[in-house]
Amino acid sequence: MTELEDAIARVRADVAQLHSELVRYGLIVWTGGNVSGRVPGADLFVIKPSGVSYDDLAPENMILCDLDGTVVPGSEGSDRSPSSDTAAHAYVYRHMPDVGGVVHTHSTYAVAWSARGEEIPCVITAMADEFGGPIPVGPFAIIGDDSIGRGIVETLRDHRSRGLLMQNHGPFTIGSSAKDAVKAAVMLEDVARTVHIARQAGPLIPIPQEAIDSLYNRYQNVYGQSTDDRR
Amino acid sequence: MTELEDAIARVRADVAQLHSELVRYGLIVWTGGNVSGRVPGADLFVIKPSGVSYDDLAPENMILCDLDGTVVPGSEGSDRSPSSDTAAHAYVYRHMPDVGGVVHTHSTYAVAWSARGEEIPCVITAMADEFGGPIPVGPFAIIGDDSIGRGIVETLRDHRSRGLLMQNHGPFTIGSSAKDAVKAAVMLEDVARTVHIARQAGPLIPIPQEAIDSLYNRYQNVYGQSTDDRR
Amino acid sequence: MTELEDAIARVRADVAQLHSELVRYGLIVWTGGNVSGRVPGADLFVIKPSGVSYDDLAPENMILCDLDGTVVPGSEGSDRSPSSDTAAHAYVYRHMPDVGGVVHTHSTYAVAWSARGEEIPCVITAMADEFGGPIPVGPFAIIGDDSIGRGIVETLRDHRSRGLLMQNHGPFTIGSSAKDAVKAAVMLEDVARTVHIARQAGPLIPIPQEAIDSLYNRYQNVYGQSTDDRR
Amino acid sequence: MTELEDAIARVRADVAQLHSELVRYGLIVWTGGNVSGRVPGADLFVIKPSGVSYDDLAPENMILCDLDGTVVPGSEGSDRSPSSDTAAHAYVYRHMPDVGGVVHTHSTYAVAWSARGEEIPCVITAMADEFGGPIPVGPFAIIGDDSIGRGIVETLRDHRSRGLLMQNHGPFTIGSSAKDAVKAAVMLEDVARTVHIARQAGPLIPIPQEAIDSLYNRYQNVYGQSTDDRR
């Protein structure tokens, strides 16, 4: 196996396995959600096929695409269609070279904030740690051209947050790897739910900006055994 | 085995197995919920028995009925009573020839909208994809004659939505197959929950009708590997 | 084995197994909840021991009590203390001879209604089927004498409902058997949750009394394969 | 194995296993939550490593610390970093000699009360049993010095409650052992959720102080087979 084939095989395995984390944390129902991962050192990424049951996801039916979102002809799994959100993932990889993974779900509380087009305020310390501030809202954009991908990139490019809420649609998250983007998706739904519930019962206490900065900087630089798994 | 026997066996297996999807997605408690499937090429459908634990459902205890809802004498499982909702399923099969599957549950959020007699507005893109607009409300009707079945058919006949909310009662969904109707039941509860939670915290942003139309048409015609599994 | 020993063994097995249904339906956390069952043809009932993990419940550590709630000396498991709610269960068995099972939980939504001392209105057809009307509220009573048992009996004696909400405390349900009382506990939490959520978003549509009566009478007399499992 | 080595081995096993209870009861997502246990008869405690998946926790990768929170050099697992909350746990063990276990989570409803800085009122009898009154709020404090530990100790020192809500942060609980502190964390989230839901729908009925006292005293002194497992 060449080094590239080896890298592709590892990303296929990661992406297939990480979908089970979306199920474990209740972020998706039926087949609605997708994870992709960039192949290190190549202009390629791996994404799930469209409309296949999560019970049937395996490395060999993941789909290899170039950065235009075109399926690599003759590659394993290339007889299937890739996720309907492939164009948005591809746009992100083309325009954000540091991004190694992208995740999209329709997780309940994140979609609820999206349907109101309202950013999630940063009122809990775990959110300051993980996102460094509020979760921003991206534009209303429908599938069919680059408008979803562009909305993600323009919203996240100068933002600390690794996740956003596309209006009326739902959350997208990015990360240094597919696993890091899945972690961001899990944490985003967690803060969306917690802040929703907190606010139902009365006014929230803001966290001072300097405390948010201090928590974010410490968490990004100090904790965990690796960059993917902190806390 | 004749072709018909073979078709019946396949529908028995599907209907028995699909009840476990209702459990997996938390749509039912105890024995409250039922799935049925039409036998292709025959005036017959298969439905679950009344009051049997979901742990004990197997192809051989599913019940074969004609389109009047009468158990086929001598067929496997015919010593048991069919689901108490059999008459409503039968009415749908008689009057909607394209329907291949029917599902009824008492899923929490869908029943909550039903108790207010309120349709679910279409404010998230996944709902536009799947249902093409709001989820409508059917009349108050109690068990004992054709009024539940008639309420379903009259409400859904000229509607894009594959599901409705019977007032004070709960959701019924239809589909091209039993699996497609189960998918509709899963997605209906998902949108009922998400829109409920979204609206708790403030006004929702409507989706323009032309965007709803565009999403619905694309989703019905383009995505997925098959007609049952899109996205 | 005598007929009585055989009856005791069957109730021990049922009561031990039925606690897992409380876990499956999310009605309890840690060790907070208890199921008991009357031994048919004897002035005895079986209840769980106090403070034992649900993972460790087995027929042989269930506890046999007389109708005063006194552990039968020398019986299997009699070296342990019975549930702290044993006196309340015993009171119900002494005063309601048709009751074959009693269940107590601290399930979330039922306790929420209890903390407001508010009965649950009958606005969904499944609740009319199962309970025949609203779920009533019993008095505030603390552990230590017969006041909990008396509150249950006085509230349920002339009521269709097999369950009530003890104020500030939580739900108790009764049934023809331990399994029937567990079913009532599962359905009670289901209606407590659904009606809570329904009412959050606006006024509920009442069900006419004659429709409630019709649904209740039909469900009690017609459906299911047996008296324990209807629908 | 010396007596001390044996004690350490038992606490390592307990602490590793108890993290699965946090998962079982839905108190944590990803790696966000930690359990520690004091080694009986020594100035040592055991805590989980930072940022390791809950699927990979085993006795041998738990970390042994002295009461200043310093990893014991050369001890098993000492090549990893301990939980980022180790300093807070250590502070509690130094200043509260009766505490045998400490737990920190970001459980949803407890964090929601924390984000409002609001104590949870004692309106349900199970809460009177377990906590003897309201769940108090501790100060806003960020990681990096002793302020979290000091906030915990100053709030709980003269309080019946074994748990508190650190403002904008989340719950910490203490107990006679790691298992007892985990039970407190499970019960705290349960009451946070139940009282939140109860209050959404109208005013709550207070429990008279003498009833709270009576319930608390009875529960602490009478029930259960042991001090860890009551009810």
PDB file of C-alpha atoms in Angstrom, chain C residues 55-171:
ATOM      1  CA  ASP C  55     -28.585  -4.733  38.505  1.00  0.00           C
ATOM      2  CA  ASP C  56     -28.619  -7.087  41.501  1.00  0.00           C
ATOM      3  CA  LEU C  57     -32.351  -7.793  41.785  1.00  0.00           C
ATOM      4  CA  ALA C  58     -33.129 -11.499  41.570  1.00  0.00           C
ATOM      5  CA  PRO C  59     -36.135 -13.600  42.659  1.00  0.00           C
ATOM      6  CA  GLU C  60     -34.302 -14.894  45.736  1.00  0.00           C
ATOM      7  CA  ASN C  61     -33.623 -11.453  47.200  1.00  0.00           C
ATOM      8  CA  MET C  62     -37.206 -10.243  46.880  1.00  0.00           C
ATOM      9  CA  ILE C  63     -38.928 -10.041  50.263  1.00  0.00           C
ATOM     10  CA  LEU C  64     -42.142 -11.779  51.363  1.00  0.00           C
ATOM     11  CA  CYS C  65     -44.421  -9.777  53.664  1.00  0.00           C
ATOM     12  CA  ASP C  66     -47.788 -10.269  55.304  1.00  0.00           C
ATOM     13  CA  LEU C  67     -50.526  -7.678  54.805  1.00  0.00           C
ATOM     14  CA  ASP C  68     -49.288  -5.671  57.789  1.00  0.00           C
ATOM     15  CA  GLY C  69     -46.016  -5.210  55.953  1.00  0.00           C
ATOM     16  CA  THR C  70     -44.111  -7.489  58.327  1.00  0.00           C
ATOM     17  CA  VAL C  71     -41.406  -9.631  56.735  1.00  0.00           C
ATOM     18  CA  VAL C  72     -42.330 -13.335  56.963  1.00  0.00           C
ATOM     19  CA  PRO C  73     -39.705 -14.746  59.367  1.00  0.00           C
ATOM     20  CA  GLY C  74     -37.395 -17.337  57.862  1.00  0.00           C
ATOM     21  CA  SER C  75     -38.522 -16.727  54.286  1.00  0.00           C
ATOM     22  CA  GLU C  76     -35.920 -16.348  51.568  1.00  0.00           C
ATOM     23  CA  GLY C  77     -34.386 -12.849  51.601  1.00  0.00           C
ATOM     24  CA  SER C  78     -35.765 -12.113  55.095  1.00  0.00           C
ATOM     25  CA  ASP C  79     -32.328 -11.045  56.318  1.00  0.00           C
ATOM     26  CA  ARG C  80     -32.716  -7.802  54.366  1.00  0.00           C
ATOM     27  CA  SER C  81     -34.943  -4.789  54.993  1.00  0.00           C
ATOM     28  CA  PRO C  82     -37.887  -4.395  52.622  1.00  0.00           C
ATOM     29  CA  SER C  83     -38.427  -1.184  50.615  1.00  0.00           C
ATOM     30  CA  SER C  84     -39.020   1.875  52.755  1.00  0.00           C
ATOM     31  CA  ASP C  85     -42.435   2.162  51.086  1.00  0.00           C
ATOM     32  CA  THR C  86     -43.589  -1.271  52.268  1.00  0.00           C
ATOM     33  CA  ALA C  87     -46.144   0.099  54.748  1.00  0.00           C
ATOM     34  CA  ALA C  88     -47.928   2.006  51.987  1.00  0.00           C
ATOM     35  CA  HIS C  89     -48.067  -1.062  49.730  1.00  0.00           C
ATOM     36  CA  ALA C  90     -49.385  -3.178  52.628  1.00  0.00           C
ATOM     37  CA  TYR C  91     -52.112  -0.661  53.434  1.00  0.00           C
ATOM     38  CA  VAL C  92     -53.326  -0.800  49.816  1.00  0.00           C
ATOM     39  CA  TYR C  93     -53.433  -4.622  49.786  1.00  0.00           C
ATOM     40  CA  ARG C  94     -55.357  -4.686  53.102  1.00  0.00           C
ATOM     41  CA  HIS C  95     -57.995  -2.223  51.938  1.00  0.00           C
ATOM     42  CA  MET C  96     -58.346  -2.964  48.210  1.00  0.00           C
ATOM     43  CA  PRO C  97     -58.829  -6.720  47.828  1.00  0.00           C
ATOM     44  CA  ASP C  98     -58.967  -6.567  44.001  1.00  0.00           C
ATOM     45  CA  VAL C  99     -55.534  -4.998  43.757  1.00  0.00           C
ATOM     46  CA  GLY C 100     -52.844  -7.501  42.732  1.00  0.00           C
ATOM     47  CA  GLY C 101     -49.937  -5.116  42.230  1.00  0.00           C
ATOM     48  CA  VAL C 102     -48.652  -1.728  43.415  1.00  0.00           C
ATOM     49  CA  VAL C 103     -45.911   0.443  41.899  1.00  0.00           C
ATOM     50  CA  HIS C 104     -44.232   3.609  43.169  1.00  0.00           C
ATOM     51  CA  THR C 105     -41.732   5.690  41.209  1.00  0.00           C
ATOM     52  CA  HIS C 106     -40.331   9.210  41.159  1.00  0.00           C
ATOM     53  CA  SER C 107     -40.776   9.554  37.394  1.00  0.00           C
ATOM     54  CA  THR C 108     -39.957  13.090  36.268  1.00  0.00           C
ATOM     55  CA  TYR C 109     -43.153  14.491  34.777  1.00  0.00           C
ATOM     56  CA  ALA C 110     -45.497  12.796  37.246  1.00  0.00           C
ATOM     57  CA  VAL C 111     -43.473  14.267  40.130  1.00  0.00           C
ATOM     58  CA  ALA C 112     -43.604  17.684  38.425  1.00  0.00           C
ATOM     59  CA  TRP C 113     -47.436  17.648  38.486  1.00  0.00           C
ATOM     60  CA  SER C 114     -47.241  16.395  42.107  1.00  0.00           C
ATOM     61  CA  ALA C 115     -45.083  19.348  43.136  1.00  0.00           C
ATOM     62  CA  ARG C 116     -47.847  21.679  41.952  1.00  0.00           C
ATOM     63  CA  GLY C 117     -50.588  19.450  43.424  1.00  0.00           C
ATOM     64  CA  GLU C 118     -52.357  19.564  40.066  1.00  0.00           C
ATOM     65  CA  GLU C 119     -54.393  16.775  38.509  1.00  0.00           C
ATOM     66  CA  ILE C 120     -53.617  15.826  34.891  1.00  0.00           C
ATOM     67  CA  PRO C 121     -56.576  16.661  32.625  1.00  0.00           C
ATOM     68  CA  CYS C 122     -57.807  14.016  30.172  1.00  0.00           C
ATOM     69  CA  VAL C 123     -57.110  15.549  26.767  1.00  0.00           C
ATOM     70  CA  ILE C 124     -55.705  12.633  24.799  1.00  0.00           C
ATOM     71  CA  THR C 125     -57.569   9.546  23.690  1.00  0.00           C
ATOM     72  CA  ALA C 126     -54.914   7.109  24.961  1.00  0.00           C
ATOM     73  CA  MET C 127     -55.445   8.567  28.441  1.00  0.00           C
ATOM     74  CA  ALA C 128     -59.221   8.083  28.160  1.00  0.00           C
ATOM     75  CA  ASP C 129     -58.569   4.468  27.118  1.00  0.00           C
ATOM     76  CA  GLU C 130     -56.215   3.710  29.948  1.00  0.00           C
ATOM     77  CA  PHE C 131     -57.363   5.868  32.882  1.00  0.00           C
ATOM     78  CA  GLY C 132     -60.944   6.841  31.960  1.00  0.00           C
ATOM     79  CA  GLY C 133     -60.435  10.479  32.960  1.00  0.00           C
ATOM     80  CA  PRO C 134     -57.995  12.731  34.801  1.00  0.00           C
ATOM     81  CA  ILE C 135     -55.180  11.480  37.045  1.00  0.00           C
ATOM     82  CA  PRO C 136     -56.149  12.631  40.573  1.00  0.00           C
ATOM     83  CA  VAL C 137     -53.961  14.116  43.309  1.00  0.00           C
ATOM     84  CA  GLY C 138     -53.654  12.612  46.796  1.00  0.00           C
ATOM     85  CA  PRO C 139     -52.777  14.473  50.013  1.00  0.00           C
ATOM     86  CA  PHE C 140     -49.372  15.547  51.322  1.00  0.00           C
ATOM     87  CA  ALA C 141     -48.286  12.741  53.630  1.00  0.00           C
ATOM     88  CA  ILE C 142     -44.915  11.763  54.947  1.00  0.00           C
ATOM     89  CA  ILE C 143     -43.493   8.369  55.656  1.00  0.00           C
ATOM     90  CA  GLY C 144     -43.782   6.903  59.154  1.00  0.00           C
ATOM     91  CA  ASP C 145     -47.418   5.959  59.636  1.00  0.00           C
ATOM     92  CA  ASP C 146     -50.399   4.911  57.488  1.00  0.00           C
ATOM     93  CA  SER C 147     -50.998   8.329  55.961  1.00  0.00           C
ATOM     94  CA  ILE C 148     -49.500   7.510  52.544  1.00  0.00           C
ATOM     95  CA  GLY C 149     -51.435   4.247  52.200  1.00  0.00           C
ATOM     96  CA  ARG C 150     -54.637   5.896  53.416  1.00  0.00           C
ATOM     97  CA  GLY C 151     -54.174   8.758  50.938  1.00  0.00           C
ATOM     98  CA  ILE C 152     -53.821   6.294  48.062  1.00  0.00           C
ATOM     99  CA  VAL C 153     -56.853   4.222  49.017  1.00  0.00           C
ATOM    100  CA  GLU C 154     -59.151   7.175  49.720  1.00  0.00           C
ATOM    101  CA  THR C 155     -58.228   8.821  46.424  1.00  0.00           C
ATOM    102  CA  LEU C 156     -58.448   5.758  44.166  1.00  0.00           C
ATOM    103  CA  ARG C 157     -61.320   3.857  45.797  1.00  0.00           C
ATOM    104  CA  ASP C 158     -64.109   5.498  43.787  1.00  0.00           C
ATOM    105  CA  HIS C 159     -62.033   6.560  40.825  1.00  0.00           C
ATOM    106  CA  ARG C 160     -61.568   4.952  37.411  1.00  0.00           C
ATOM    107  CA  SER C 161     -57.876   5.856  37.386  1.00  0.00           C
ATOM    108  CA  ARG C 162     -55.376   3.149  38.404  1.00  0.00           C
ATOM    109  CA  GLY C 163     -52.868   5.871  39.339  1.00  0.00           C
ATOM    110  CA  LEU C 164     -52.588   9.027  41.427  1.00  0.00           C
ATOM    111  CA  LEU C 165     -50.082  11.736  42.292  1.00  0.00           C
ATOM    112  CA  MET C 166     -49.259  12.086  45.981  1.00  0.00           C
ATOM    113  CA  GLN C 167     -48.665  15.825  46.536  1.00  0.00           C
ATOM    114  CA  ASN C 168     -44.958  16.863  46.590  1.00  0.00           C
ATOM    115  CA  HIS C 169     -44.064  13.191  46.395  1.00  0.00           C
ATOM    116  CA  GLY C 170     -44.934  11.333  43.209  1.00  0.00           C
ATOM    117  CA  PRO C 171     -47.022   8.670  41.511  1.00  0.00           C
TER     118      PRO C 171
END
